[in-house]
Amino acid sequence: MVEETNVGYSGINISTNVVKPKGHSRVPSSTDLKEFKEVTQRDSLVQLEKEMTALLTTTADDKKDLAKSQFTAFSRLFQRFLEESGPSVDWDKIEKLPTDAIRDYDTLSKPSPDDIHSKLEKLVVVKLNGGLGTSMGCRGPKSVIQVRNDLTFLDLTVQQIEHLNKKYNVNVPLVLMNSFNTDKDTEQIIRKYKGLQVEIYTFNQSCFPRVSKESLLPIAHDCDIEGNIEAWYPPGHGDFYDSFKNSGLLQKFIDSVSF
C-alpha cells in the first residue's frame, strides 16, 4: 500500500511516497524519527548549497556579488522550509486590538503646513510591480491595466504623487519594485512620465531558483535566466527589504534626508 502526502510551502508541493511493508516491523521511536529528519534535512541543505555554488560559477562577473547575496537569502528560506513542520502563526493566541487603539481623525490635532512639509520630505512611496496581469488579460505588468477613464493603476499613482509634490512643494519619489518578468516593460512605460514633477526609481526583487519536488535541488543548470525562465521565480513582497537594501536605494534616500 502506498500513501502520498503533499506538503505545501511557498508554492512548492512535495510528494512523499511511504511504502508500508507486509508482516511485522518495528515502529520507529520518536528519537529515531527525529534523528532521521535531522540527518536528511542537513544533507538536503548541504546538497543545495553545492548546487548553488555551481550555479554561481555560471554568473557573469559583474553580477556575481548580487547573485551570491540572493543565493544566500534563498538558502536561508530553504532552511526554514526544511525546519518548519506547519503554520508558524498560532491563531489561538491572536488577540483583538483594544477599543482605544483606533482614534478618530477629528480627535487629532491639525498639523501645520510646515509640519506637513517636513514629514513629506522624509516620505518615499514604494509600489510592488513584479506581477504580470496574465489572469486579467494583460500581457505586461498589472500596474498598466486601465481602471478609470483610460488611466492605469500606475497613471493614477503618478498623478497622486505629483499633486502632493506640487501642493506642498516637496519631492516625494515613487519607487517600483519590479521582477525579471516586468523590468523591461516597466522601464519603457515610465518614460512617458519624464515631464511630470515626480522622480521614479526602479529596482528588481531577487531571482530564486525553482527546485525539483523529488530531489529538492534546483532545476536550473546555469544562470541564463532568459534562456530558461521557467527554472526561476521572483519571491514576492517578502523579499522587499533585502532587495531594497541591496539595490542601494535605501542608503540613497537615507543620505538625502536631514534628521
PDB file of C-alpha atoms in Angstrom:
ATOM      1  CA  MET A   1       0.000   0.000   0.000  1.00  0.00           C
ATOM      2  CA  VAL A   2       1.345   3.440  -0.913  1.00  0.00           C
ATOM      3  CA  GLU A   3       0.318   6.652   0.801  1.00  0.00           C
ATOM      4  CA  GLU A   4       1.083  10.069  -0.659  1.00  0.00           C
ATOM      5  CA  THR A   5       1.456  13.167   1.474  1.00  0.00           C
ATOM      6  CA  ASN A   6       1.505  16.638  -0.047  1.00  0.00           C
ATOM      7  CA  VAL A   7       3.249  19.358   1.902  1.00  0.00           C
ATOM      8  CA  GLY A   8       2.780  22.868   0.522  1.00  0.00           C
ATOM      9  CA  TYR A   9       5.154  25.754   1.190  1.00  0.00           C
ATOM     10  CA  SER A  10       5.766  28.896  -0.857  1.00  0.00           C
ATOM     11  CA  GLY A  11       4.157  27.407  -3.922  1.00  0.00           C
ATOM     12  CA  ILE A  12       6.174  24.171  -3.711  1.00  0.00           C
ATOM     13  CA  ASN A  13       4.357  20.876  -3.271  1.00  0.00           C
ATOM     14  CA  ILE A  14       6.429  17.971  -2.077  1.00  0.00           C
ATOM     15  CA  SER A  15       5.072  14.485  -2.619  1.00  0.00           C
ATOM     16  CA  THR A  16       6.421  11.796  -0.310  1.00  0.00           C
ATOM     17  CA  ASN A  17       5.666   8.145  -1.024  1.00  0.00           C
ATOM     18  CA  VAL A  18       5.622   5.910   2.027  1.00  0.00           C
ATOM     19  CA  VAL A  19       5.587   2.150   1.338  1.00  0.00           C
ATOM     20  CA  LYS A  20       4.015   0.034   4.071  1.00  0.00           C
ATOM     21  CA  PRO A  21       5.737  -3.399   4.145  1.00  0.00           C
ATOM     22  CA  LYS A  22       3.773  -6.542   4.882  1.00  0.00           C
ATOM     23  CA  GLY A  23       4.384  -8.502   8.042  1.00  0.00           C
ATOM     24  CA  HIS A  24       5.885  -7.423  11.313  1.00  0.00           C
ATOM     25  CA  SER A  25       8.104  -4.372  11.501  1.00  0.00           C
ATOM     26  CA  ARG A  26       9.465  -2.336  14.376  1.00  0.00           C
ATOM     27  CA  VAL A  27       7.767   1.041  14.752  1.00  0.00           C
ATOM     28  CA  PRO A  28      10.436   3.756  14.809  1.00  0.00           C
ATOM     29  CA  SER A  29      10.625   5.631  18.087  1.00  0.00           C
ATOM     30  CA  SER A  30      10.240   9.402  18.266  1.00  0.00           C
ATOM     31  CA  THR A  31      14.008   9.622  18.832  1.00  0.00           C
ATOM     32  CA  ASP A  32      14.670   7.605  15.656  1.00  0.00           C
ATOM     33  CA  LEU A  33      12.333   9.801  13.628  1.00  0.00           C
ATOM     34  CA  LYS A  34      13.861  12.993  14.979  1.00  0.00           C
ATOM     35  CA  GLU A  35      17.373  11.791  14.158  1.00  0.00           C
ATOM     36  CA  PHE A  36      16.271  10.683  10.665  1.00  0.00           C
ATOM     37  CA  LYS A  37      14.720  14.094   9.927  1.00  0.00           C
ATOM     38  CA  GLU A  38      17.769  15.962  11.201  1.00  0.00           C
ATOM     39  CA  VAL A  39      20.129  13.920   9.025  1.00  0.00           C
ATOM     40  CA  THR A  40      18.010  14.233   5.867  1.00  0.00           C
ATOM     41  CA  GLN A  41      17.458  17.965   6.417  1.00  0.00           C
ATOM     42  CA  ARG A  42      21.159  18.566   6.934  1.00  0.00           C
ATOM     43  CA  ASP A  43      22.013  16.552   3.822  1.00  0.00           C
ATOM     44  CA  SER A  44      19.413  18.391   1.704  1.00  0.00           C
ATOM     45  CA  LEU A  45      20.806  21.768   2.753  1.00  0.00           C
ATOM     46  CA  VAL A  46      24.397  20.703   2.033  1.00  0.00           C
ATOM     47  CA  GLN A  47      23.457  19.408  -1.419  1.00  0.00           C
ATOM     48  CA  LEU A  48      21.510  22.563  -2.215  1.00  0.00           C
ATOM     49  CA  GLU A  49      24.427  24.798  -1.265  1.00  0.00           C
ATOM     50  CA  LYS A  50      26.735  22.745  -3.506  1.00  0.00           C
ATOM     51  CA  GLU A  51      24.340  23.238  -6.416  1.00  0.00           C
ATOM     52  CA  MET A  52      24.071  26.963  -5.684  1.00  0.00           C
ATOM     53  CA  THR A  53      27.864  27.255  -5.679  1.00  0.00           C
ATOM     54  CA  ALA A  54      27.971  25.542  -9.077  1.00  0.00           C
ATOM     55  CA  LEU A  55      25.299  27.916 -10.424  1.00  0.00           C
ATOM     56  CA  LEU A  56      27.289  30.893  -9.175  1.00  0.00           C
ATOM     57  CA  THR A  57      30.212  29.934 -11.409  1.00  0.00           C
ATOM     58  CA  THR A  58      27.977  30.443 -14.473  1.00  0.00           C
ATOM     59  CA  THR A  59      27.114  34.025 -13.489  1.00  0.00           C
ATOM     60  CA  ALA A  60      28.674  36.994 -15.263  1.00  0.00           C
ATOM     61  CA  ASP A  61      31.470  38.627 -13.257  1.00  0.00           C
ATOM     62  CA  ASP A  62      29.602  41.940 -12.879  1.00  0.00           C
ATOM     63  CA  LYS A  63      26.601  40.123 -11.385  1.00  0.00           C
ATOM     64  CA  LYS A  64      28.363  37.665  -9.092  1.00  0.00           C
ATOM     65  CA  ASP A  65      28.098  39.742  -5.900  1.00  0.00           C
ATOM     66  CA  LEU A  66      24.356  40.267  -6.352  1.00  0.00           C
ATOM     67  CA  ALA A  67      23.764  36.605  -7.241  1.00  0.00           C
ATOM     68  CA  LYS A  68      25.758  35.472  -4.193  1.00  0.00           C
ATOM     69  CA  SER A  69      23.636  37.691  -1.934  1.00  0.00           C
ATOM     70  CA  GLN A  70      20.409  36.356  -3.462  1.00  0.00           C
ATOM     71  CA  PHE A  71      21.526  32.728  -3.226  1.00  0.00           C
ATOM     72  CA  THR A  72      22.402  33.241   0.451  1.00  0.00           C
ATOM     73  CA  ALA A  73      18.898  34.589   1.075  1.00  0.00           C
ATOM     74  CA  PHE A  74      17.403  31.617  -0.774  1.00  0.00           C
ATOM     75  CA  SER A  75      19.441  29.180   1.331  1.00  0.00           C
ATOM     76  CA  ARG A  76      18.017  30.773   4.493  1.00  0.00           C
ATOM     77  CA  LEU A  77      14.495  30.411   3.100  1.00  0.00           C
ATOM     78  CA  PHE A  78      15.152  26.794   2.107  1.00  0.00           C
ATOM     79  CA  GLN A  79      16.440  26.028   5.602  1.00  0.00           C
ATOM     80  CA  ARG A  80      13.260  27.462   7.110  1.00  0.00           C
ATOM     81  CA  PHE A  81      11.246  25.286   4.739  1.00  0.00           C
ATOM     82  CA  LEU A  82      13.093  22.183   5.943  1.00  0.00           C
ATOM     83  CA  GLU A  83      12.690  23.043   9.625  1.00  0.00           C
ATOM     84  CA  GLU A  84       9.084  24.205   9.722  1.00  0.00           C
ATOM     85  CA  SER A  85       6.507  21.456  10.084  1.00  0.00           C
ATOM     86  CA  GLY A  86       3.384  23.594   9.900  1.00  0.00           C
ATOM     87  CA  PRO A  87       1.947  27.103  10.141  1.00  0.00           C
ATOM     88  CA  SER A  88       4.196  29.454  12.123  1.00  0.00           C
ATOM     89  CA  VAL A  89       1.260  31.511  13.410  1.00  0.00           C
ATOM     90  CA  ASP A  90      -0.712  30.278  16.411  1.00  0.00           C
ATOM     91  CA  TRP A  91      -4.092  31.776  15.590  1.00  0.00           C
ATOM     92  CA  ASP A  92      -5.483  30.872  19.033  1.00  0.00           C
ATOM     93  CA  LYS A  93      -3.098  33.405  20.555  1.00  0.00           C
ATOM     94  CA  ILE A  94      -4.144  36.275  18.279  1.00  0.00           C
ATOM     95  CA  GLU A  95      -5.937  38.944  20.287  1.00  0.00           C
ATOM     96  CA  LYS A  96      -8.155  41.799  19.145  1.00  0.00           C
ATOM     97  CA  LEU A  97      -6.959  45.383  19.366  1.00  0.00           C
ATOM     98  CA  PRO A  98      -8.085  47.248  22.487  1.00  0.00           C
ATOM     99  CA  THR A  99     -11.062  49.531  21.901  1.00  0.00           C
ATOM    100  CA  ASP A 100      -8.969  52.697  22.385  1.00  0.00           C
ATOM    101  CA  ALA A 101      -6.297  51.651  19.853  1.00  0.00           C
ATOM    102  CA  ILE A 102      -8.115  53.316  16.940  1.00  0.00           C
ATOM    103  CA  ARG A 103      -8.580  57.083  17.105  1.00  0.00           C
ATOM    104  CA  ASP A 104     -10.942  59.195  15.036  1.00  0.00           C
ATOM    105  CA  TYR A 105      -9.348  61.841  12.809  1.00  0.00           C
ATOM    106  CA  ASP A 106     -11.492  64.516  14.473  1.00  0.00           C
ATOM    107  CA  THR A 107      -9.680  63.906  17.767  1.00  0.00           C
ATOM    108  CA  LEU A 108      -6.250  64.590  16.248  1.00  0.00           C
ATOM    109  CA  SER A 109      -4.655  67.996  16.204  1.00  0.00           C
ATOM    110  CA  LYS A 110      -4.356  69.533  12.732  1.00  0.00           C
ATOM    111  CA  PRO A 111      -0.707  69.707  11.611  1.00  0.00           C
ATOM    112  CA  SER A 112       0.721  72.983  10.358  1.00  0.00           C
ATOM    113  CA  PRO A 113       1.861  73.380   6.703  1.00  0.00           C
ATOM    114  CA  ASP A 114       5.487  73.411   7.880  1.00  0.00           C
ATOM    115  CA  ASP A 115       4.942  70.165   9.790  1.00  0.00           C
ATOM    116  CA  ILE A 116       3.355  68.525   6.740  1.00  0.00           C
ATOM    117  CA  HIS A 117       6.206  69.706   4.521  1.00  0.00           C
ATOM    118  CA  SER A 118       8.817  68.406   6.969  1.00  0.00           C
ATOM    119  CA  LYS A 119       7.216  64.955   7.157  1.00  0.00           C
ATOM    120  CA  LEU A 120       6.663  64.636   3.411  1.00  0.00           C
ATOM    121  CA  GLU A 121      10.340  65.433   2.812  1.00  0.00           C
ATOM    122  CA  LYS A 122      11.071  62.093   4.521  1.00  0.00           C
ATOM    123  CA  LEU A 123       8.446  60.100   2.622  1.00  0.00           C
ATOM    124  CA  VAL A 124       9.162  57.508  -0.079  1.00  0.00           C
ATOM    125  CA  VAL A 125       6.280  55.763  -1.866  1.00  0.00           C
ATOM    126  CA  VAL A 126       7.001  52.154  -2.847  1.00  0.00           C
ATOM    127  CA  LYS A 127       4.771  50.102  -5.132  1.00  0.00           C
ATOM    128  CA  LEU A 128       5.131  46.375  -5.766  1.00  0.00           C
ATOM    129  CA  ASN A 129       5.324  45.971  -9.524  1.00  0.00           C
ATOM    130  CA  GLY A 130       6.619  42.458 -10.081  1.00  0.00           C
ATOM    131  CA  GLY A 131       3.425  40.648 -11.052  1.00  0.00           C
ATOM    132  CA  LEU A 132       2.118  40.002 -14.545  1.00  0.00           C
ATOM    133  CA  GLY A 133      -1.550  40.560 -15.337  1.00  0.00           C
ATOM    134  CA  THR A 134      -1.978  37.436 -17.450  1.00  0.00           C
ATOM    135  CA  SER A 135      -5.031  36.274 -15.480  1.00  0.00           C
ATOM    136  CA  MET A 136      -6.664  39.636 -16.252  1.00  0.00           C
ATOM    137  CA  GLY A 137      -5.923  39.561 -19.960  1.00  0.00           C
ATOM    138  CA  CYS A 138      -2.890  41.830 -19.656  1.00  0.00           C
ATOM    139  CA  ARG A 139       0.420  40.981 -21.290  1.00  0.00           C
ATOM    140  CA  GLY A 140       2.566  43.239 -19.138  1.00  0.00           C
ATOM    141  CA  PRO A 141       2.727  44.390 -15.504  1.00  0.00           C
ATOM    142  CA  LYS A 142      -0.574  44.537 -13.622  1.00  0.00           C
ATOM    143  CA  SER A 143       0.047  48.223 -12.970  1.00  0.00           C
ATOM    144  CA  VAL A 144      -0.686  49.065 -16.633  1.00  0.00           C
ATOM    145  CA  ILE A 145      -4.235  47.710 -16.531  1.00  0.00           C
ATOM    146  CA  GLN A 146      -6.697  50.519 -17.327  1.00  0.00           C
ATOM    147  CA  VAL A 147      -9.075  51.078 -14.420  1.00  0.00           C
ATOM    148  CA  ARG A 148     -10.647  54.544 -14.828  1.00  0.00           C
ATOM    149  CA  ASN A 149     -11.058  56.996 -17.726  1.00  0.00           C
ATOM    150  CA  ASP A 150      -8.444  55.101 -19.764  1.00  0.00           C
ATOM    151  CA  LEU A 151      -5.945  55.605 -16.919  1.00  0.00           C
ATOM    152  CA  THR A 152      -3.906  52.731 -15.493  1.00  0.00           C
ATOM    153  CA  PHE A 153      -3.075  51.938 -11.882  1.00  0.00           C
ATOM    154  CA  LEU A 154       0.359  53.427 -12.471  1.00  0.00           C
ATOM    155  CA  ASP A 155      -1.081  56.574 -14.098  1.00  0.00           C
ATOM    156  CA  LEU A 156      -3.262  57.221 -11.050  1.00  0.00           C
ATOM    157  CA  THR A 157      -0.370  56.653  -8.650  1.00  0.00           C
ATOM    158  CA  VAL A 158       1.878  59.093 -10.526  1.00  0.00           C
ATOM    159  CA  GLN A 159      -0.920  61.687 -10.647  1.00  0.00           C
ATOM    160  CA  GLN A 160      -1.491  61.439  -6.892  1.00  0.00           C
ATOM    161  CA  ILE A 161       2.187  61.853  -6.042  1.00  0.00           C
ATOM    162  CA  GLU A 162       2.613  64.745  -8.454  1.00  0.00           C
ATOM    163  CA  HIS A 163      -0.359  66.504  -6.848  1.00  0.00           C
ATOM    164  CA  LEU A 164       1.244  66.004  -3.433  1.00  0.00           C
ATOM    165  CA  ASN A 165       4.583  67.372  -4.627  1.00  0.00           C
ATOM    166  CA  LYS A 166       3.024  70.463  -6.181  1.00  0.00           C
ATOM    167  CA  LYS A 167       0.656  71.223  -3.310  1.00  0.00           C
ATOM    168  CA  TYR A 168       3.287  71.041  -0.569  1.00  0.00           C
ATOM    169  CA  ASN A 169       6.378  71.937  -2.626  1.00  0.00           C
ATOM    170  CA  VAL A 170       8.142  68.651  -1.848  1.00  0.00           C
ATOM    171  CA  ASN A 171       9.856  65.884  -3.776  1.00  0.00           C
ATOM    172  CA  VAL A 172       8.236  62.599  -2.778  1.00  0.00           C
ATOM    173  CA  PRO A 173       9.771  59.890  -5.021  1.00  0.00           C
ATOM    174  CA  LEU A 174       7.983  56.854  -6.429  1.00  0.00           C
ATOM    175  CA  VAL A 175       9.860  53.549  -6.226  1.00  0.00           C
ATOM    176  CA  LEU A 176       8.757  50.475  -8.179  1.00  0.00           C
ATOM    177  CA  MET A 177       9.925  47.018  -7.165  1.00  0.00           C
ATOM    178  CA  ASN A 178       9.974  45.023 -10.401  1.00  0.00           C
ATOM    179  CA  SER A 179      10.776  41.416 -11.164  1.00  0.00           C
ATOM    180  CA  PHE A 180      12.634  39.900 -14.096  1.00  0.00           C
ATOM    181  CA  ASN A 181       9.155  39.486 -15.642  1.00  0.00           C
ATOM    182  CA  THR A 182       8.262  43.191 -15.579  1.00  0.00           C
ATOM    183  CA  ASP A 183      11.543  45.123 -15.545  1.00  0.00           C
ATOM    184  CA  LYS A 184      11.989  45.754 -19.273  1.00  0.00           C
ATOM    185  CA  ASP A 185       8.347  46.677 -19.919  1.00  0.00           C
ATOM    186  CA  THR A 186       8.275  48.999 -16.914  1.00  0.00           C
ATOM    187  CA  GLU A 187      11.406  50.877 -17.996  1.00  0.00           C
ATOM    188  CA  GLN A 188       9.715  51.648 -21.304  1.00  0.00           C
ATOM    189  CA  ILE A 189       6.389  52.609 -19.729  1.00  0.00           C
ATOM    190  CA  ILE A 190       7.756  55.124 -17.213  1.00  0.00           C
ATOM    191  CA  ARG A 191       9.412  57.185 -19.950  1.00  0.00           C
ATOM    192  CA  LYS A 192       6.100  58.960 -20.537  1.00  0.00           C
ATOM    193  CA  TYR A 193       6.256  60.459 -17.032  1.00  0.00           C
ATOM    194  CA  LYS A 194       9.551  62.301 -17.559  1.00  0.00           C
ATOM    195  CA  GLY A 195       7.830  65.678 -17.933  1.00  0.00           C
ATOM    196  CA  LEU A 196       5.972  65.371 -14.623  1.00  0.00           C
ATOM    197  CA  GLN A 197       7.052  66.516 -11.171  1.00  0.00           C
ATOM    198  CA  VAL A 198       7.742  63.001  -9.914  1.00  0.00           C
ATOM    199  CA  GLU A 199      11.066  61.194  -9.621  1.00  0.00           C
ATOM    200  CA  ILE A 200      10.633  57.498 -10.391  1.00  0.00           C
ATOM    201  CA  TYR A 201      13.131  54.826  -9.373  1.00  0.00           C
ATOM    202  CA  THR A 202      13.067  51.101 -10.047  1.00  0.00           C
ATOM    203  CA  PHE A 203      14.859  48.064  -8.688  1.00  0.00           C
ATOM    204  CA  ASN A 204      14.400  44.325  -9.069  1.00  0.00           C
ATOM    205  CA  GLN A 205      13.415  41.842  -6.433  1.00  0.00           C
ATOM    206  CA  SER A 206      15.539  38.711  -6.123  1.00  0.00           C
ATOM    207  CA  CYS A 207      15.618  35.883  -8.606  1.00  0.00           C
ATOM    208  CA  PHE A 208      15.350  32.499  -6.868  1.00  0.00           C
ATOM    209  CA  PRO A 209      15.738  29.024  -8.437  1.00  0.00           C
ATOM    210  CA  ARG A 210      12.820  26.619  -8.597  1.00  0.00           C
ATOM    211  CA  VAL A 211      13.572  23.234  -7.030  1.00  0.00           C
ATOM    212  CA  SER A 212      12.547  19.742  -8.011  1.00  0.00           C
ATOM    213  CA  LYS A 213       9.987  18.222  -5.647  1.00  0.00           C
ATOM    214  CA  GLU A 214      11.752  14.843  -5.840  1.00  0.00           C
ATOM    215  CA  SER A 215      15.360  15.878  -5.283  1.00  0.00           C
ATOM    216  CA  LEU A 216      14.819  19.299  -3.625  1.00  0.00           C
ATOM    217  CA  LEU A 217      17.622  20.586  -5.877  1.00  0.00           C
ATOM    218  CA  PRO A 218      17.499  23.491  -8.362  1.00  0.00           C
ATOM    219  CA  ILE A 219      16.240  22.515 -11.809  1.00  0.00           C
ATOM    220  CA  ALA A 220      18.402  25.197 -13.461  1.00  0.00           C
ATOM    221  CA  HIS A 221      21.821  24.189 -14.775  1.00  0.00           C
ATOM    222  CA  ASP A 222      23.120  27.734 -15.252  1.00  0.00           C
ATOM    223  CA  CYS A 223      22.203  31.350 -14.545  1.00  0.00           C
ATOM    224  CA  ASP A 224      20.909  32.105 -18.042  1.00  0.00           C
ATOM    225  CA  ILE A 225      17.505  33.271 -16.825  1.00  0.00           C
ATOM    226  CA  GLU A 226      16.204  34.460 -20.189  1.00  0.00           C
ATOM    227  CA  GLY A 227      17.165  31.153 -21.789  1.00  0.00           C
ATOM    228  CA  ASN A 228      15.384  29.079 -19.124  1.00  0.00           C
ATOM    229  CA  ILE A 229      12.930  31.408 -17.417  1.00  0.00           C
ATOM    230  CA  GLU A 230      10.752  28.545 -16.111  1.00  0.00           C
ATOM    231  CA  ALA A 231      13.608  27.484 -13.821  1.00  0.00           C
ATOM    232  CA  TRP A 232      13.455  30.742 -11.840  1.00  0.00           C
ATOM    233  CA  TYR A 233      10.880  32.712  -9.867  1.00  0.00           C
ATOM    234  CA  PRO A 234      10.554  36.108  -8.147  1.00  0.00           C
ATOM    235  CA  PRO A 235       9.971  35.546  -4.391  1.00  0.00           C
ATOM    236  CA  GLY A 236       7.411  38.339  -3.967  1.00  0.00           C
ATOM    237  CA  HIS A 237       6.718  41.130  -1.486  1.00  0.00           C
ATOM    238  CA  GLY A 238       8.503  39.449   1.426  1.00  0.00           C
ATOM    239  CA  ASP A 239      11.755  39.986  -0.442  1.00  0.00           C
ATOM    240  CA  PHE A 240      11.324  43.778  -0.452  1.00  0.00           C
ATOM    241  CA  TYR A 241      13.600  44.614   2.477  1.00  0.00           C
ATOM    242  CA  ASP A 242      16.676  42.697   1.298  1.00  0.00           C
ATOM    243  CA  SER A 243      16.286  43.767  -2.326  1.00  0.00           C
ATOM    244  CA  PHE A 244      15.661  47.415  -1.457  1.00  0.00           C
ATOM    245  CA  LYS A 245      18.844  47.474   0.625  1.00  0.00           C
ATOM    246  CA  ASN A 246      20.891  45.591  -1.990  1.00  0.00           C
ATOM    247  CA  SER A 247      19.763  47.997  -4.719  1.00  0.00           C
ATOM    248  CA  GLY A 248      21.473  50.931  -2.977  1.00  0.00           C
ATOM    249  CA  LEU A 249      18.259  52.985  -2.958  1.00  0.00           C
ATOM    250  CA  LEU A 250      17.762  52.635   0.784  1.00  0.00           C
ATOM    251  CA  GLN A 251      21.101  54.287   1.541  1.00  0.00           C
ATOM    252  CA  LYS A 252      20.495  56.907  -1.164  1.00  0.00           C
ATOM    253  CA  PHE A 253      17.246  58.040   0.452  1.00  0.00           C
ATOM    254  CA  ILE A 254      18.698  57.954   3.967  1.00  0.00           C
ATOM    255  CA  ASP A 255      21.574  60.177   2.842  1.00  0.00           C
ATOM    256  CA  SER A 256      19.175  62.668   1.269  1.00  0.00           C
ATOM    257  CA  VAL A 257      17.163  63.260   4.449  1.00  0.00           C
ATOM    258  CA  SER A 258      18.058  65.777   7.162  1.00  0.00           C
ATOM    259  CA  PHE A 259      17.091  64.404  10.577  1.00  0.00           C
TER     260      PHE A 259
END
